[in-house]
mmCIF file with all atom_site columns, C-alpha atoms in Angstrom:
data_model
loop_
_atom_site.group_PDB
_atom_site.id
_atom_site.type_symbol
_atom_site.label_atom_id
_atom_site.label_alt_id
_atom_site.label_comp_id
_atom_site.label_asym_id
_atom_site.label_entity_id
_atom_site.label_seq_id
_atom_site.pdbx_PDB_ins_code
_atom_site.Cartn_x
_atom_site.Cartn_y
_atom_site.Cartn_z
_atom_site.occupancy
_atom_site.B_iso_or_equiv
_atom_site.pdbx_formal_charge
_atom_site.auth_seq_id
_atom_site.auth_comp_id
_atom_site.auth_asym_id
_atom_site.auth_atom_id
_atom_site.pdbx_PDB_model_num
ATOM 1   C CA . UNK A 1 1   ? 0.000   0.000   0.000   1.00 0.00 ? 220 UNK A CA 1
ATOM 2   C CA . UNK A 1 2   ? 1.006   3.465   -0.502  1.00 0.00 ? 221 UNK A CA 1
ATOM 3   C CA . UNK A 1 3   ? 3.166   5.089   2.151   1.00 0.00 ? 222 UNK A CA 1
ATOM 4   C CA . UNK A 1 4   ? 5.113   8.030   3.139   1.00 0.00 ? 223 UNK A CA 1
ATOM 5   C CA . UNK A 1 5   ? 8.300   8.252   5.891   1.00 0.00 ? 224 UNK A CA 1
ATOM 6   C CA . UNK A 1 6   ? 8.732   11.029  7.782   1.00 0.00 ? 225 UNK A CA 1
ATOM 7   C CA . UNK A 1 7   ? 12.595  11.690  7.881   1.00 0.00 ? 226 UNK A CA 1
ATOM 8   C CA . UNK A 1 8   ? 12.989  14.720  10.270  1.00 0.00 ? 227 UNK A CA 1
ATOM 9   C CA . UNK A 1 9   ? 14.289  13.314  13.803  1.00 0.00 ? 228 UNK A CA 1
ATOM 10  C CA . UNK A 1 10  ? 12.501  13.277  17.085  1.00 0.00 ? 229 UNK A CA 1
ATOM 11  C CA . UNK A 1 11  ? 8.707   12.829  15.247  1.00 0.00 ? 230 UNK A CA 1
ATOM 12  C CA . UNK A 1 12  ? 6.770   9.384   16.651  1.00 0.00 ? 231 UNK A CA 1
ATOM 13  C CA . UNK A 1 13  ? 5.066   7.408   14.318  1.00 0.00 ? 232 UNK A CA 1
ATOM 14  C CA . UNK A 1 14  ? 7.199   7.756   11.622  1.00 0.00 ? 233 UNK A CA 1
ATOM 15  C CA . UNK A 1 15  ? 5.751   5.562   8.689   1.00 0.00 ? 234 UNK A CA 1
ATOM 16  C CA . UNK A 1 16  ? 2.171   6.911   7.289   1.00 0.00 ? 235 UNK A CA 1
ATOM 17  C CA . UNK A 1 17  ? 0.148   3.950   5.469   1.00 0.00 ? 236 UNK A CA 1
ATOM 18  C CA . UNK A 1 18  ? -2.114  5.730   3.181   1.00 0.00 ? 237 UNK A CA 1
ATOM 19  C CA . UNK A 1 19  ? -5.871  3.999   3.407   1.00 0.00 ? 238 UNK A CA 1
ATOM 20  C CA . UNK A 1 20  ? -7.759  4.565   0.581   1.00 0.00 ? 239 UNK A CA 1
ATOM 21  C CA . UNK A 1 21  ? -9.653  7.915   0.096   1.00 0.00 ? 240 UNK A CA 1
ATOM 22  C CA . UNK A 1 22  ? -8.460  11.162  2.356   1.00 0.00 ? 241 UNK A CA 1
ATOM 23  C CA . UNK A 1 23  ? -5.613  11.257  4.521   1.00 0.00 ? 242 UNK A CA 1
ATOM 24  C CA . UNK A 1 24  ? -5.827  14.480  6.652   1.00 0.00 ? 243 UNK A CA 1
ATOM 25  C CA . UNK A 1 25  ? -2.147  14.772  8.257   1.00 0.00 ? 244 UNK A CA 1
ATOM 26  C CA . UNK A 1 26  ? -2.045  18.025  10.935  1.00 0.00 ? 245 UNK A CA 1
ATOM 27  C CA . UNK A 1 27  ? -1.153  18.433  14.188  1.00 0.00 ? 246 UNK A CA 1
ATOM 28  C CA . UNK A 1 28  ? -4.158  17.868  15.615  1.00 0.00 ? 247 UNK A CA 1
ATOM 29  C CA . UNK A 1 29  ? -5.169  14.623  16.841  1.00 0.00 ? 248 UNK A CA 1
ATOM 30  C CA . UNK A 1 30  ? -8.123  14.872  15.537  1.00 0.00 ? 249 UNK A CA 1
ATOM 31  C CA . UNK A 1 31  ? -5.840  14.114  12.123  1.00 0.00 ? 250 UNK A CA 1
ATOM 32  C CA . UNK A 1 32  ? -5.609  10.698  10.524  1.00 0.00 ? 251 UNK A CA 1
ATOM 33  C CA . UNK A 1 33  ? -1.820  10.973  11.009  1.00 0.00 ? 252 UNK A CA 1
ATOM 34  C CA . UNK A 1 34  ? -1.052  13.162  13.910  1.00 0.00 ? 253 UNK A CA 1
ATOM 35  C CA . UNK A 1 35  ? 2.478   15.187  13.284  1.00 0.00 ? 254 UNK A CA 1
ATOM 36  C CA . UNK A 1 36  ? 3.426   17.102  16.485  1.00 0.00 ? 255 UNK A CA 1
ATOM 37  C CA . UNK A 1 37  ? 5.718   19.489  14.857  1.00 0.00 ? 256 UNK A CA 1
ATOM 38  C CA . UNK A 1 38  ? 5.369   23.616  15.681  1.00 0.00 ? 257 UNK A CA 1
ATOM 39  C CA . UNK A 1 39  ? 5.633   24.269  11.971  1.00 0.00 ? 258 UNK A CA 1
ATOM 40  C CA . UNK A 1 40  ? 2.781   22.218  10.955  1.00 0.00 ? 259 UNK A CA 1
ATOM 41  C CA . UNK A 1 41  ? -0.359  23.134  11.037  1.00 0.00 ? 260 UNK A CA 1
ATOM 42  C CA . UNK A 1 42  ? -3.459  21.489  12.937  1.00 0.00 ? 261 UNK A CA 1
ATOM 43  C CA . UNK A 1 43  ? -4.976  20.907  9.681   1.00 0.00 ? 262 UNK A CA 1
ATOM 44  C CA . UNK A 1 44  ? -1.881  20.768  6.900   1.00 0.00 ? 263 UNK A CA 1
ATOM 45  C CA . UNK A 1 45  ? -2.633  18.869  3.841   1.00 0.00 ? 264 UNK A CA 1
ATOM 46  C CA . UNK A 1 46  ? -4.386  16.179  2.705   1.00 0.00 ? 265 UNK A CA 1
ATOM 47  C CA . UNK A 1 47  ? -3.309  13.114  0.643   1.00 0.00 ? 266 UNK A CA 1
ATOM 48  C CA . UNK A 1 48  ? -6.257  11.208  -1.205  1.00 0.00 ? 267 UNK A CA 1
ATOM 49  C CA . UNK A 1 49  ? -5.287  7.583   -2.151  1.00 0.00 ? 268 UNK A CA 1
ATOM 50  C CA . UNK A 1 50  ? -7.016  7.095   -5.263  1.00 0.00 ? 269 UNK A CA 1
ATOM 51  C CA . UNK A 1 51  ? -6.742  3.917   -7.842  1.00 0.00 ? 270 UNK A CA 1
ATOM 52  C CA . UNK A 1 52  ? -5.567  6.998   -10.536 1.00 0.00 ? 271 UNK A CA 1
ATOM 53  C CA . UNK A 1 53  ? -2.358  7.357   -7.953  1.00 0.00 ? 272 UNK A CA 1
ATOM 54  C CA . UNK A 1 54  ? -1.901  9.274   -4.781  1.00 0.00 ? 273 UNK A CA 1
ATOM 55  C CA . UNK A 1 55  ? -2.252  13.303  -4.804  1.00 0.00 ? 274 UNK A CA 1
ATOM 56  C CA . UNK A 1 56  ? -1.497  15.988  -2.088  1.00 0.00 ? 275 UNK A CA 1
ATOM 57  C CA . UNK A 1 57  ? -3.442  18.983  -1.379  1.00 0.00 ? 276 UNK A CA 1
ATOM 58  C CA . UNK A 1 58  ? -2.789  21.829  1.295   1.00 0.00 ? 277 UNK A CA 1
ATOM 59  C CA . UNK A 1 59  ? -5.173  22.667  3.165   1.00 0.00 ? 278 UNK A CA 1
ATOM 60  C CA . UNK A 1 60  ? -4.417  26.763  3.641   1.00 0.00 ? 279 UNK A CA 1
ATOM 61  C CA . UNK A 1 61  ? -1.050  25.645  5.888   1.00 0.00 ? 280 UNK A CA 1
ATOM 62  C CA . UNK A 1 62  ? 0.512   28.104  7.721   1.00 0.00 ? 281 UNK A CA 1
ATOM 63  C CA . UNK A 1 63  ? 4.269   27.344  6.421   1.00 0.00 ? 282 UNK A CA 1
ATOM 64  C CA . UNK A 1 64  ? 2.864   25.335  3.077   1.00 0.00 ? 283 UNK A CA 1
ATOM 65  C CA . UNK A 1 65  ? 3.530   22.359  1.765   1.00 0.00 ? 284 UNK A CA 1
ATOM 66  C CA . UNK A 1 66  ? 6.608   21.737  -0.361  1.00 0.00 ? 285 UNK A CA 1
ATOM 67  C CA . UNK A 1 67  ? 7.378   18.850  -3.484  1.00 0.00 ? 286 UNK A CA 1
ATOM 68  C CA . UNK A 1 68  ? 10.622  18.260  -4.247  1.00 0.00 ? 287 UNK A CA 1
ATOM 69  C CA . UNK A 1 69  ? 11.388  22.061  -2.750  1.00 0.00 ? 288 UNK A CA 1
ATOM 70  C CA . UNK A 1 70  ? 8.900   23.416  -4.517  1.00 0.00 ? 289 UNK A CA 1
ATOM 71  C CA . UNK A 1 71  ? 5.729   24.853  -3.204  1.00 0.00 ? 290 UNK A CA 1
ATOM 72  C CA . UNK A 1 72  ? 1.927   23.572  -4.615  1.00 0.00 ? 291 UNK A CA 1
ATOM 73  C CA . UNK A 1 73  ? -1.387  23.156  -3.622  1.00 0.00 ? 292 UNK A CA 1
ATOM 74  C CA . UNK A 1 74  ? -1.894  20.357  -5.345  1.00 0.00 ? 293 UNK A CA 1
ATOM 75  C CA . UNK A 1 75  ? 0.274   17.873  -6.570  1.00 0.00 ? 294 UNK A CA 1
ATOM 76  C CA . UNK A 1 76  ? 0.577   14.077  -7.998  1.00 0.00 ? 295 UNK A CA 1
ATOM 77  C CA . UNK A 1 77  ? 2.772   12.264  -5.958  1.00 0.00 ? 296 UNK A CA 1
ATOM 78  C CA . UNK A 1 78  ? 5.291   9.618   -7.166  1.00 0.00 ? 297 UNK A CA 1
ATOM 79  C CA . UNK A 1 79  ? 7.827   7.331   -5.573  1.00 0.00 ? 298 UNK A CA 1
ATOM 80  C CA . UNK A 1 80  ? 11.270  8.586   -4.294  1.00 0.00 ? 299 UNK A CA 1
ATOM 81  C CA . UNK A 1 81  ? 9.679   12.445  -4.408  1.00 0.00 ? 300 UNK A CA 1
ATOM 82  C CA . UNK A 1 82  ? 10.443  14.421  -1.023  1.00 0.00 ? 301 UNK A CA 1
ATOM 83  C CA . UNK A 1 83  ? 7.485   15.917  0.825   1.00 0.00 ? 302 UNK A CA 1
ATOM 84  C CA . UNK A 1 84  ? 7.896   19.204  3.484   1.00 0.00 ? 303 UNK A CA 1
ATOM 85  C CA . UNK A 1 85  ? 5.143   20.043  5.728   1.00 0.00 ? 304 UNK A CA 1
ATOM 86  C CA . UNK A 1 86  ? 6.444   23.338  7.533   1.00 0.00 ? 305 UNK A CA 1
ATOM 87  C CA . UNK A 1 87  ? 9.891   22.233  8.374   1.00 0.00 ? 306 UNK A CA 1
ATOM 88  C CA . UNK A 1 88  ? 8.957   18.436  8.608   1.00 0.00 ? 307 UNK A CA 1
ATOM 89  C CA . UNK A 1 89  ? 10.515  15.978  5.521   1.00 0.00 ? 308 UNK A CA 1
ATOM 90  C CA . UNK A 1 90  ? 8.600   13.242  4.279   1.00 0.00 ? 309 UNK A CA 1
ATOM 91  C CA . UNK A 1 91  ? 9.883   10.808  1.549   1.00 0.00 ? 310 UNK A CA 1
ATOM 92  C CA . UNK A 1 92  ? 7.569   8.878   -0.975  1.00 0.00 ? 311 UNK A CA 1
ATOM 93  C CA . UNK A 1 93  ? 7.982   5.392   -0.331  1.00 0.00 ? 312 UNK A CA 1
ATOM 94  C CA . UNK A 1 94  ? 5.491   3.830   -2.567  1.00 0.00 ? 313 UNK A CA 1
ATOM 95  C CA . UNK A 1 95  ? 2.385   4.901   -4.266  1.00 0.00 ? 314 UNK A CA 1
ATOM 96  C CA . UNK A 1 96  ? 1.096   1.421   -4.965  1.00 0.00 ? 315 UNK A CA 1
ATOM 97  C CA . UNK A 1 97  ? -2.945  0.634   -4.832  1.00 0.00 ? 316 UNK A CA 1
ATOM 98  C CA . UNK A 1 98  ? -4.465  -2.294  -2.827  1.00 0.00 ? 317 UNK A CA 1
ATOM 99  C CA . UNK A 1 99  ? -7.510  -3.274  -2.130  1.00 0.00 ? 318 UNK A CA 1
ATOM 100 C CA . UNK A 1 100 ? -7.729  -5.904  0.890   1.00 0.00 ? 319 UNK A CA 1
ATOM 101 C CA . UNK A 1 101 ? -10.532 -7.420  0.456   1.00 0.00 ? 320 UNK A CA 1
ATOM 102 C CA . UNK A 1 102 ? -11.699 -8.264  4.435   1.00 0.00 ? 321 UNK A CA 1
ATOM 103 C CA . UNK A 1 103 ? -12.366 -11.275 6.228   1.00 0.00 ? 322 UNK A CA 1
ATOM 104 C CA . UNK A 1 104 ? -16.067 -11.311 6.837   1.00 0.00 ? 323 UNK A CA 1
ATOM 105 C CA . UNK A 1 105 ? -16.339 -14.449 8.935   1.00 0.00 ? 324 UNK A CA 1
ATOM 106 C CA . UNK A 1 106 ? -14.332 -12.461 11.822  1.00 0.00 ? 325 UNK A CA 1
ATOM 107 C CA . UNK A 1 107 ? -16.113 -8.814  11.219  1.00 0.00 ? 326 UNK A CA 1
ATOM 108 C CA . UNK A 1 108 ? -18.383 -7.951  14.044  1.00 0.00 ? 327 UNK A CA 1
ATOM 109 C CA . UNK A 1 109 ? -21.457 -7.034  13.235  1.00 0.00 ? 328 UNK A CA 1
ATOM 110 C CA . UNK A 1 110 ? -22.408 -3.426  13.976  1.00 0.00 ? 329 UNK A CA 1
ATOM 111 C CA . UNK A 1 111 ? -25.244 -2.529  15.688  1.00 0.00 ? 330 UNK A CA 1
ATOM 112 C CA . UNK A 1 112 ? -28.435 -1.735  14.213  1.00 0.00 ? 331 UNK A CA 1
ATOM 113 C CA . UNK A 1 113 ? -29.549 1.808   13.602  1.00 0.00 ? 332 UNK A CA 1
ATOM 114 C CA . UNK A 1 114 ? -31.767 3.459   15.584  1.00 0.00 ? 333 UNK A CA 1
ATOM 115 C CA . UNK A 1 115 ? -35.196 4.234   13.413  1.00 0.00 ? 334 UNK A CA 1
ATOM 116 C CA . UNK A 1 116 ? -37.169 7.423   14.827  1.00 0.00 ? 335 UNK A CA 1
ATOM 117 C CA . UNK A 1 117 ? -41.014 7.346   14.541  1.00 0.00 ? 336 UNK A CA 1
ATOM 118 C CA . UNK A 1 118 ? -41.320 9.217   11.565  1.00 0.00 ? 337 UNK A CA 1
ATOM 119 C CA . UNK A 1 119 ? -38.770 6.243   9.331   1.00 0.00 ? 338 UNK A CA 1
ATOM 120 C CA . UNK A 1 120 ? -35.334 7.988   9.716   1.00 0.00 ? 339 UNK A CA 1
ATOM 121 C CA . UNK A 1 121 ? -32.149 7.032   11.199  1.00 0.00 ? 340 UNK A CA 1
ATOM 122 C CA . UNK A 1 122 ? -29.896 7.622   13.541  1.00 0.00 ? 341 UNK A CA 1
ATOM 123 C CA . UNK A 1 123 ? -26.212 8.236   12.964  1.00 0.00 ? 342 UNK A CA 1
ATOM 124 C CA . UNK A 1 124 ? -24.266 5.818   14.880  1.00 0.00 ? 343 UNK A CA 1
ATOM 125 C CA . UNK A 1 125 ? -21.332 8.467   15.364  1.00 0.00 ? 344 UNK A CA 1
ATOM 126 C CA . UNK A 1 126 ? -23.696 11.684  16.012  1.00 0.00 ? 345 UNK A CA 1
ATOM 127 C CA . UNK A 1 127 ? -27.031 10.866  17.619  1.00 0.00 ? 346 UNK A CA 1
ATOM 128 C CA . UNK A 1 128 ? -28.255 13.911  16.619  1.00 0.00 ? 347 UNK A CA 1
ATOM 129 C CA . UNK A 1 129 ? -28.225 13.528  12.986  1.00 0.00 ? 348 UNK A CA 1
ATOM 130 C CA . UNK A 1 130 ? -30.759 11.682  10.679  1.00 0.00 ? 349 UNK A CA 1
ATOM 131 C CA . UNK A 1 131 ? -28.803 9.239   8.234   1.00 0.00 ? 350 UNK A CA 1
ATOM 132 C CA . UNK A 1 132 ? -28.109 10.573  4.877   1.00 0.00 ? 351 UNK A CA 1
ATOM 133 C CA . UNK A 1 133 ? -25.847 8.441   2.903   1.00 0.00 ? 352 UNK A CA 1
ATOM 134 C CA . UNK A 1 134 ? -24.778 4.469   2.963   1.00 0.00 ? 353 UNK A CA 1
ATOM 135 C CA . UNK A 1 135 ? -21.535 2.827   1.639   1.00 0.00 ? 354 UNK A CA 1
ATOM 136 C CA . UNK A 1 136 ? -22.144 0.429   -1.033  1.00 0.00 ? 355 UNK A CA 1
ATOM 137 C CA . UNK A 1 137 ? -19.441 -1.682  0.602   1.00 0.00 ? 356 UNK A CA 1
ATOM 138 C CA . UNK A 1 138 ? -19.655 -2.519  4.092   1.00 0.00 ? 357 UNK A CA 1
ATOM 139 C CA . UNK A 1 139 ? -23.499 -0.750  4.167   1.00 0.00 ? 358 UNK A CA 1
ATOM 140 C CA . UNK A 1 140 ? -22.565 1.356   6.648   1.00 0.00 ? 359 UNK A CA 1
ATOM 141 C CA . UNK A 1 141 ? -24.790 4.398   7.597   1.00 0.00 ? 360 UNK A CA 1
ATOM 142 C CA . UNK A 1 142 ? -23.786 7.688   7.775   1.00 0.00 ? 361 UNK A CA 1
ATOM 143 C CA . UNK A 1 143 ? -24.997 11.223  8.384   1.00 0.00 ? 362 UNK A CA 1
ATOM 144 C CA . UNK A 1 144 ? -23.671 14.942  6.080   1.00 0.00 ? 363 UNK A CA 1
ATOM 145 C CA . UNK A 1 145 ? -20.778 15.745  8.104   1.00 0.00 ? 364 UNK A CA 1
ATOM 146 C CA . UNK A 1 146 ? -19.315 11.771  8.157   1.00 0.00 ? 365 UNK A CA 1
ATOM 147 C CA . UNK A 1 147 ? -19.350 11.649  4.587   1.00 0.00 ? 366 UNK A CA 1
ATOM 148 C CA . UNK A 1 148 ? -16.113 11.821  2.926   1.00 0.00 ? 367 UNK A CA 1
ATOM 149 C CA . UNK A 1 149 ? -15.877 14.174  0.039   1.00 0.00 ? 368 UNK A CA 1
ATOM 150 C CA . UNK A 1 150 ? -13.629 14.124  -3.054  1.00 0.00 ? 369 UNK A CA 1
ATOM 151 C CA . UNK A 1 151 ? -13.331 17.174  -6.066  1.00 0.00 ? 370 UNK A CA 1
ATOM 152 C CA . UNK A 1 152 ? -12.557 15.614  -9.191  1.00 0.00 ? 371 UNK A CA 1
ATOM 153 C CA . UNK A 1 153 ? -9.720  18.213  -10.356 1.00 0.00 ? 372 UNK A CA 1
ATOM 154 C CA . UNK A 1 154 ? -11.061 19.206  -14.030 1.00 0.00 ? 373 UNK A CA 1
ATOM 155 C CA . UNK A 1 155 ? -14.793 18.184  -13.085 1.00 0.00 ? 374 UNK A CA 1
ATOM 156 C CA . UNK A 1 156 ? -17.759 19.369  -11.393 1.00 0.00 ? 375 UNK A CA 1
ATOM 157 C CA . UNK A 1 157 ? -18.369 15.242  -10.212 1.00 0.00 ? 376 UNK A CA 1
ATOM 158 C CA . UNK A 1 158 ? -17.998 15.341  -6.241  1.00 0.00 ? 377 UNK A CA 1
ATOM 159 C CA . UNK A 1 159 ? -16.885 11.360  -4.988  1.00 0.00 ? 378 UNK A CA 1
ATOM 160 C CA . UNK A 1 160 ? -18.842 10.999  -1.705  1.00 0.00 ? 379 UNK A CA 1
ATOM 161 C CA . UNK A 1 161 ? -16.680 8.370   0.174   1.00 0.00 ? 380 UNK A CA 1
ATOM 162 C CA . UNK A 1 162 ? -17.258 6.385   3.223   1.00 0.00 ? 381 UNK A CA 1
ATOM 163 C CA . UNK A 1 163 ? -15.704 7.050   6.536   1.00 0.00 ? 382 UNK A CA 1
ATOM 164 C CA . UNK A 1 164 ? -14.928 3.289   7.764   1.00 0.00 ? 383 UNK A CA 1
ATOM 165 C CA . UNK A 1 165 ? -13.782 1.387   4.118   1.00 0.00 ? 384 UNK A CA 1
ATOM 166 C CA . UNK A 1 166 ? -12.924 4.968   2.282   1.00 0.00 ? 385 UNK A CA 1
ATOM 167 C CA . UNK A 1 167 ? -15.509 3.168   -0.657  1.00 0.00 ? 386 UNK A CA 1
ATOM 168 C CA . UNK A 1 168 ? -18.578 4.667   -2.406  1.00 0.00 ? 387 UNK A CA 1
ATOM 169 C CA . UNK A 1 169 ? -21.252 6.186   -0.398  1.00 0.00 ? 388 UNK A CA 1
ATOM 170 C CA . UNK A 1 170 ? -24.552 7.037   -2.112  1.00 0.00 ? 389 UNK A CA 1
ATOM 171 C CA . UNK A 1 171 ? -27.523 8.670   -0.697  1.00 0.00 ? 390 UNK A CA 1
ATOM 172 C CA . UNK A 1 172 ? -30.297 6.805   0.620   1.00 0.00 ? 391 UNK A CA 1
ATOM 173 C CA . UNK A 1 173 ? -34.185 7.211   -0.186  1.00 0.00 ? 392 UNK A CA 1
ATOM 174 C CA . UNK A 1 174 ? -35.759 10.676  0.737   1.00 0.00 ? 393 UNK A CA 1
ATOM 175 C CA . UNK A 1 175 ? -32.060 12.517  0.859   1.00 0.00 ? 394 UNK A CA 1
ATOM 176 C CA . UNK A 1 176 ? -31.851 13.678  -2.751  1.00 0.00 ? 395 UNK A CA 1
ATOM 177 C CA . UNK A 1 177 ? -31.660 17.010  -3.705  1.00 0.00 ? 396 UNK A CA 1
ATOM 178 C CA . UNK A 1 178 ? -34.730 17.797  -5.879  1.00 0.00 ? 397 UNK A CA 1
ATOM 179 C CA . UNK A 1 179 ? -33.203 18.351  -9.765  1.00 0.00 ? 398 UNK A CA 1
ATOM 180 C CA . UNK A 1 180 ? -33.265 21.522  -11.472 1.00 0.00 ? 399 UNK A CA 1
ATOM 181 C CA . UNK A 1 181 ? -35.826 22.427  -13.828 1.00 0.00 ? 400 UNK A CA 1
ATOM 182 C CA . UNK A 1 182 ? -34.562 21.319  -17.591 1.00 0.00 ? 401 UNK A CA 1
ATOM 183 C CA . UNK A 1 183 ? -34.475 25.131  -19.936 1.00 0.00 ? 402 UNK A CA 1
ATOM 184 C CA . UNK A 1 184 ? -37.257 23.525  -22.170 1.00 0.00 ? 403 UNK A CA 1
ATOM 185 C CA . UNK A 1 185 ? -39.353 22.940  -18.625 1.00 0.00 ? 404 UNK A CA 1
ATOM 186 C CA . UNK A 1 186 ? -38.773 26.211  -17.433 1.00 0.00 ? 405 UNK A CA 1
ATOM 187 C CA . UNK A 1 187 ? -39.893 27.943  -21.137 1.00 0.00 ? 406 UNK A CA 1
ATOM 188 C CA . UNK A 1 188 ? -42.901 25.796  -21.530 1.00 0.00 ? 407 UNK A CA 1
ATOM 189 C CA . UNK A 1 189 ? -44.048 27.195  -17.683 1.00 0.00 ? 408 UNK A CA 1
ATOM 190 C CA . UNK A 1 190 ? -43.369 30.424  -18.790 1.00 0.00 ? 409 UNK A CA 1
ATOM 191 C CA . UNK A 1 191 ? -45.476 30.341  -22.161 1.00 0.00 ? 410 UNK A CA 1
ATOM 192 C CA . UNK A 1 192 ? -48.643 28.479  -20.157 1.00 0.00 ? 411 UNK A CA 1
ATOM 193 C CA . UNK A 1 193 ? -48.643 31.463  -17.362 1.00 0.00 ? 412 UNK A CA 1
ATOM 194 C CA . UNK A 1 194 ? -48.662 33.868  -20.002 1.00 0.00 ? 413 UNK A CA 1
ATOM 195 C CA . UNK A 1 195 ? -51.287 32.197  -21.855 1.00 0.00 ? 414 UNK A CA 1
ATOM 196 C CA . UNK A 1 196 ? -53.276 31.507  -18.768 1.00 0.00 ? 415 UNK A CA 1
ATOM 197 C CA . UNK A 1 197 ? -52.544 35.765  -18.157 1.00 0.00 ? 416 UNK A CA 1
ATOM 198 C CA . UNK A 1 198 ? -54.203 36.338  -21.436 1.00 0.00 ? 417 UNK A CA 1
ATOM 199 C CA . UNK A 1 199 ? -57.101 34.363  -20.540 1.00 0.00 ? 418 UNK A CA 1
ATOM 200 C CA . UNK A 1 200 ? -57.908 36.185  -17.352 1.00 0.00 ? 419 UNK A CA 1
ATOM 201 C CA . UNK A 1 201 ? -57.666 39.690  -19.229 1.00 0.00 ? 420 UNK A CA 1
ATOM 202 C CA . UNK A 1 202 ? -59.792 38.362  -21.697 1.00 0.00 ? 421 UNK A CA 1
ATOM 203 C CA . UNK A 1 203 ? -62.523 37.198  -18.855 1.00 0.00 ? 422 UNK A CA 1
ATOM 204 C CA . UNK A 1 204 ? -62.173 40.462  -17.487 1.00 0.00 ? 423 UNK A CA 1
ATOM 205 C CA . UNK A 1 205 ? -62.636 42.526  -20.662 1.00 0.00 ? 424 UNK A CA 1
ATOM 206 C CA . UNK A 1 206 ? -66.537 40.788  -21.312 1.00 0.00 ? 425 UNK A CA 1
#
């Protein structure tokens, strides 16, 4: 799997094994990969593990983020490129893509959802959230702010992720936003109020 060494001294945890989807690396622990360094940031950069390769993206970093000494805000990463957060060096050590597929027989089965009266669930991580999204993996539930979410760069097509196995997440029934009105929709309303206008003048004219 892909991974990245951190090669400045006196920093625990020094090998980062990229799961696949978004790595947030910061110094908050609140991070997927917790760097306590005072020139990084509490929410640096990003690395997304995709099957296309792995890219980098700062997230509005204090002291940036640097490839091969130069600074970006996004980047494709490759093997054997060097990686600064703030003063902190990183090497590439692979960029490979693996999917493990899991063990099922030894999975623990999550809990079932909690339904409320009027059909809607519960998110198991904020009770005070209706579900709005499932992964088409592991069938996980999720709420808005669980769901992982990806920018295609060069597209308007948003991946929505899932939080546990990083795969697809779609929404579930009742969620979807409602779809905008086609141009030949919206002229056709437009000609049958004016038509229905004319009517009501002419009623009013007799």
């Amino acid at each position: 799997m892909a991974r990245l060494l951190i090669k400045t001294d006196g920093i625990e945890n020094r090998l980062i094994e990229l799961k696949l989807g978004v790595n947030r690396i910061g110094r908050s622990p609140d991070t997927d990969f917790t760097i306590t360094h005072p020139t990084v940031s509490s929410l640096h950069c990003e690395v997304v593990l995709m099957e296309e390769g792995v890219t980098i993206r700062d997230l509005e970093s204090t002291n940036g983020t640097f490839v091969d000494g130069r600074p970006v805000r996004e980047a494709r990463l490759s093997a054997g490129q060097i990686v600064r957060l703030g003063d902190v060096e990183l090497s590439v050590e692979s960029t490979e893509f693996r999917v493990a597929i899991p063990k099922f027989v030894d999975m623990e089965l999550p809990a079932p959802p909690v339904v409320m009266a009027d059909g809607s669930l519960v998110c198991p991580r904020h009770p005070h959230a209706r579900v709005t999204h499932r992964c088409i993996h592991c069938h996980e539930v999720m709420c808005e702010p669980c769901v992982h979410r990806i920018h295609r760069k060069g597209s308007r097509t948003i991946l929505f992720l899932c939080p546990i196995c990083s795969h697809a997440a779609e929404p579930i029934g009742g969620v979807q936003k409602p779809r905008k009105k086609s141009l030949l929709a919206r002229v056709g309303e437009t000609v049958k109020m004016k038509f229905t206008h004319a009517i009501h003048l002419d009623d009013d004219a007799r």
